[in-house]
Coordinates of N, CA and C in Angstrom, one line a residue:
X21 N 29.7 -146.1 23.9 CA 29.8 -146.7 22.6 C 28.4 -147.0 22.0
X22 N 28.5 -147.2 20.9 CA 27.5 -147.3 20.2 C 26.8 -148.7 19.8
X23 N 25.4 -149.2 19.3 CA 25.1 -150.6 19.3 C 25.3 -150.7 18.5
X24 N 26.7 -150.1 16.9 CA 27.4 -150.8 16.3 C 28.6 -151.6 16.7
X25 N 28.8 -151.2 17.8 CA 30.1 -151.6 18.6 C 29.4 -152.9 19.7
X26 N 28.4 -152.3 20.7 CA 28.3 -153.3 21.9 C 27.4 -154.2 21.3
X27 N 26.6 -154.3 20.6 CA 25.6 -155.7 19.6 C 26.6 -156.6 18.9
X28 N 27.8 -156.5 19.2 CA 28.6 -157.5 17.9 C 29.4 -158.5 18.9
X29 N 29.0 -159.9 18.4 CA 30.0 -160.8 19.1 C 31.6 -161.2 18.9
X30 N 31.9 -159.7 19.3 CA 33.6 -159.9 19.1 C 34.2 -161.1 18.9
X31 N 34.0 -161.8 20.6 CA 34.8 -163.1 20.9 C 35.1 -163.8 20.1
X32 N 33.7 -163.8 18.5 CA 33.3 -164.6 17.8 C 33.8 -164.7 16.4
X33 N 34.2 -163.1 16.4 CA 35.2 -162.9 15.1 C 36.7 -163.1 15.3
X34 N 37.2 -162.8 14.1 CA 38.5 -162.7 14.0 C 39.4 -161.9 13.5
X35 N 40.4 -161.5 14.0 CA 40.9 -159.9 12.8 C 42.7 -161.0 12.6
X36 N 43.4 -159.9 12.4 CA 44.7 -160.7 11.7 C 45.7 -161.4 12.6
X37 N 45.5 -161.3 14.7 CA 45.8 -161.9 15.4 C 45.4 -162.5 16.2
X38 N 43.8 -163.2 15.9 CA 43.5 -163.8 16.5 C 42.0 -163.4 16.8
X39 N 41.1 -163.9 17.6 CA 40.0 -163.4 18.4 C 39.9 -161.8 18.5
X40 N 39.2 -161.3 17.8 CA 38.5 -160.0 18.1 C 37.9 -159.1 19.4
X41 N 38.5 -160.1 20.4 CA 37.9 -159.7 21.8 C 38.1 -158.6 22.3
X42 N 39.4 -157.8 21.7 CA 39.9 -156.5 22.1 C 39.7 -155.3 21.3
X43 N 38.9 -155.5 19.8 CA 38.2 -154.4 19.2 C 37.7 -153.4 19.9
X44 N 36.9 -154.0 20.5 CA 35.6 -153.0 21.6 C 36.4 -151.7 22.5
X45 N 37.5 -152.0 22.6 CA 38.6 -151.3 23.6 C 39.0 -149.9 22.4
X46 N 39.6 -150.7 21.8 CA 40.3 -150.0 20.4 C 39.3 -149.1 19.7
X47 N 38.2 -149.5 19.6 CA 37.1 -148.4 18.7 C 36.6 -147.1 19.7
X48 N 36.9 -147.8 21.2 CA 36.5 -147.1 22.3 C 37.5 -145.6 22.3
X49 N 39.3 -146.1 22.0 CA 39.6 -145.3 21.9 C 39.9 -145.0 20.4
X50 N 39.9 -145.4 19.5 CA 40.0 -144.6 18.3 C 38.6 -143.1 18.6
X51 N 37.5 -143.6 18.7 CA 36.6 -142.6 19.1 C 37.1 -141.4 20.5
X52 N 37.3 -141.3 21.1 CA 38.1 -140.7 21.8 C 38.9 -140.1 21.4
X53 N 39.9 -140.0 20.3 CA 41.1 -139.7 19.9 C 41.3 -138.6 19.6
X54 N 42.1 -137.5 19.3 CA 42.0 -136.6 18.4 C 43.5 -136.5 17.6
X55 N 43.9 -136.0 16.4 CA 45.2 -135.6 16.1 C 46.0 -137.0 16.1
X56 N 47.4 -136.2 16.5 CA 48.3 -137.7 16.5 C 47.8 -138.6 17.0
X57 N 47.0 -138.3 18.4 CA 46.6 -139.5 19.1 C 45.6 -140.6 18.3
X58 N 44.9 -139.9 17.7 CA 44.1 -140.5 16.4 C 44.6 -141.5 15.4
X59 N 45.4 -141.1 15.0 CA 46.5 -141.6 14.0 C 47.2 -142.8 14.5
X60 N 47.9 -142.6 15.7 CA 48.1 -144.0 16.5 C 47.3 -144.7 16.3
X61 N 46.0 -144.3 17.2 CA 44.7 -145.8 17.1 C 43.9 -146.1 16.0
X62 N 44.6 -145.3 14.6 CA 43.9 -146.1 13.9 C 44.9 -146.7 12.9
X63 N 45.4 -146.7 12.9 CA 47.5 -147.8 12.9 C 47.2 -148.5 13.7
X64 N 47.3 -148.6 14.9 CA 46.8 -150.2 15.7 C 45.9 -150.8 15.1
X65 N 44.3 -149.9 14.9 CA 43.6 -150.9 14.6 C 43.6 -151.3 12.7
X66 N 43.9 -150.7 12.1 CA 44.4 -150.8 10.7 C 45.2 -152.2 10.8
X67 N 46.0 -152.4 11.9 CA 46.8 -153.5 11.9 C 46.1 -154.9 11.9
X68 N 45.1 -154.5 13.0 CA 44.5 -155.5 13.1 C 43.8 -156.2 12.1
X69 N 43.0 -155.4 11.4 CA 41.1 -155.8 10.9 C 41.9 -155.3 9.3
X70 N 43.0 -155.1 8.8 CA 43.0 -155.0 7.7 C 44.6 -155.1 7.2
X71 N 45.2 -155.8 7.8 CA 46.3 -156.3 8.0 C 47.1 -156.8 6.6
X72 N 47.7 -156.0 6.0 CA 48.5 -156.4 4.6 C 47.1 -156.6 3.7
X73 N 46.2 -155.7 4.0 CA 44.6 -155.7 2.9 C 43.9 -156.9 3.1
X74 N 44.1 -157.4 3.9 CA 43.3 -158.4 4.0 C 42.5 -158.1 4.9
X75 N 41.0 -158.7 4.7 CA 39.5 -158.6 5.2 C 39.4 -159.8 6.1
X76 N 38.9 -159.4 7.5 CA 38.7 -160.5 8.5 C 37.1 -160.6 8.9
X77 N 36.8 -161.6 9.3 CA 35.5 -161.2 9.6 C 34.9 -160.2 10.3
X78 N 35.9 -159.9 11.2 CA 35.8 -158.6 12.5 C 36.0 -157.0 11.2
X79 N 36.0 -157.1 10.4 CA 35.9 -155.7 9.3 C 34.9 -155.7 8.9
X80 N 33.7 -156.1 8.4 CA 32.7 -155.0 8.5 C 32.0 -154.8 9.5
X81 N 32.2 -154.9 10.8 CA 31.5 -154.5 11.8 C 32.1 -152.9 12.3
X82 N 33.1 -152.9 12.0 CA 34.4 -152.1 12.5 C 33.6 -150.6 11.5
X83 N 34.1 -150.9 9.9 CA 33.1 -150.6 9.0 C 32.2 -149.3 9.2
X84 N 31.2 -150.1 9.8 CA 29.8 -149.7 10.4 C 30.3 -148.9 12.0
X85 N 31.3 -149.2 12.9 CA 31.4 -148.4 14.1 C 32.4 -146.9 13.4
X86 N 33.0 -147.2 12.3 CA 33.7 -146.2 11.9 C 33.1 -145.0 11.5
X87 N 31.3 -145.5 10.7 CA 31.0 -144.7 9.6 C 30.7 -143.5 10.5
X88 N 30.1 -143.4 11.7 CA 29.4 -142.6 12.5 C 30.6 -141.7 13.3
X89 N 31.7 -142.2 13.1 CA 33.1 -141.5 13.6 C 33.6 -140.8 12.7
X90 N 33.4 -141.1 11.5 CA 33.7 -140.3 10.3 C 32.8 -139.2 10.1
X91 N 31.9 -139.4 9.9 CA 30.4 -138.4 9.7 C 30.9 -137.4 10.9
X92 N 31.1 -137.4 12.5 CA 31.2 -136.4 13.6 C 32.6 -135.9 13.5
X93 N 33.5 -136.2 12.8 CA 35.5 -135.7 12.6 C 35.2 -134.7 11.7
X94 N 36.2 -133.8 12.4 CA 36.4 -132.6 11.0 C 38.1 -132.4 10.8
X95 N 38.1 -131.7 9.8 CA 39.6 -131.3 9.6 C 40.7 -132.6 8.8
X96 N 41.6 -133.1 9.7 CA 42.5 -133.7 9.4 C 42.0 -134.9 9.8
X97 N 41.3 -135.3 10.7 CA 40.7 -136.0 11.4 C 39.6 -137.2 10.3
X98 N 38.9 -136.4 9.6 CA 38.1 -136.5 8.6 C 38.9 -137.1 7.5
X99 N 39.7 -136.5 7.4 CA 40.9 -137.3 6.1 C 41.4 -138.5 6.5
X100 N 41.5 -138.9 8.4 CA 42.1 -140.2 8.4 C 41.2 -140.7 8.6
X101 N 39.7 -140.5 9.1 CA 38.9 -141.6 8.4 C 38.7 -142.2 7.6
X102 N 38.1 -141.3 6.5 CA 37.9 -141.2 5.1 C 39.2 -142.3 4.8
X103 N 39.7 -142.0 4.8 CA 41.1 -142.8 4.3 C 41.3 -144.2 4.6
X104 N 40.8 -144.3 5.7 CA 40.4 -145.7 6.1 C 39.6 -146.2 5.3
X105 N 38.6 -145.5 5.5 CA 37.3 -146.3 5.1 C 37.3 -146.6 3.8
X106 N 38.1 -145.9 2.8 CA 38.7 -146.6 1.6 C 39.5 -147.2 1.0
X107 N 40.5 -147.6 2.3 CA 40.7 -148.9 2.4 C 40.4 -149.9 2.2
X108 N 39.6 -149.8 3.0 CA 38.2 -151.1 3.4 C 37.5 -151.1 2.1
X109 N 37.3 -150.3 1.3 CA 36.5 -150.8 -0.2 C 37.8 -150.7 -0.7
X110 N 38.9 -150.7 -1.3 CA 39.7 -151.2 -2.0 C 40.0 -152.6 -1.4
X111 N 40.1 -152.5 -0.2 CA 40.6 -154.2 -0.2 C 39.3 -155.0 -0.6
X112 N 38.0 -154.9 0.1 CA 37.5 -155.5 -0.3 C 36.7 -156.0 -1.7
X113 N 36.9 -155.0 -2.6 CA 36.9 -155.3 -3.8 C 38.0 -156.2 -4.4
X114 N 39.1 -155.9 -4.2 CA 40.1 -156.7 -4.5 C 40.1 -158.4 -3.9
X115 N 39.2 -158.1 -2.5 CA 39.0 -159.7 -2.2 C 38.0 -160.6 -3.0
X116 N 36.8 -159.5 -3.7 CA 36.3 -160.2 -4.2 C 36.3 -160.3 -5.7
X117 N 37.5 -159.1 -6.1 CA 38.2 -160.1 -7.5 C 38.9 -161.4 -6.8
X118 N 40.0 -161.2 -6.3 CA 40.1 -162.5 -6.1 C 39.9 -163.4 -5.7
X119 N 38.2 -163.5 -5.5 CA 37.7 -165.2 -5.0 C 37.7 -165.4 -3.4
X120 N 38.2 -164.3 -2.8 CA 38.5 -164.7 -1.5 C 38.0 -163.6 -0.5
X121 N 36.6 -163.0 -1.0 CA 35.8 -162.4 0.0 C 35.2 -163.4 0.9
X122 N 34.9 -162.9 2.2 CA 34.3 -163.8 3.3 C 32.8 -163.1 2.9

């Protein structure tokens, strides 16, 4: 993993169930993934860090572990990044129309 992943105080954040302690696992295997199996782990972690569009503090770290996962994916793979990752700027612009960016 990368020191966008092991430099961040998980314990410390929070995604939509709680303590962030279990990111580190989840990015480990989103990165790992390929195909469906990909798709799985990034539905789990979509669940987590961006849960009904909402932004936790444990999302832009994620963010930043994703960008370098996206940049190395090709194909189909590349599309479910990407697709994430603009998620993450639609919600987060939406948070901060609404007053309620962290």
């Amino acid at each position: 993993m990368t020191s966008a992943v092991t430099d961040v105080p998980w314990q410390e954040l929070e995604h939509a169930f709680g303590r962030a302690y279990d990111v580190p696992q989840l990015l480990a295997a989103v990165s790992q993934s390929r195909g469906w199996k990909l798709k799985k782990r990034v539905e789990e972690l979509w669940e987590r860090v961006l849960h009904q569009g909402s932004i936790y503090s444990a999302s832009p770290p994620v963010v930043r572990a994703l960008i370098p996962m996206a940049a190395n994916s090709t194909g189909g793979d590349k599309t479910l990044y990407y697709g994430l990752l603009a998620e993450f700027a639609s919600s987060a612009r939406q948070a901060i129309h609404d007053g309620r960016a962290i």
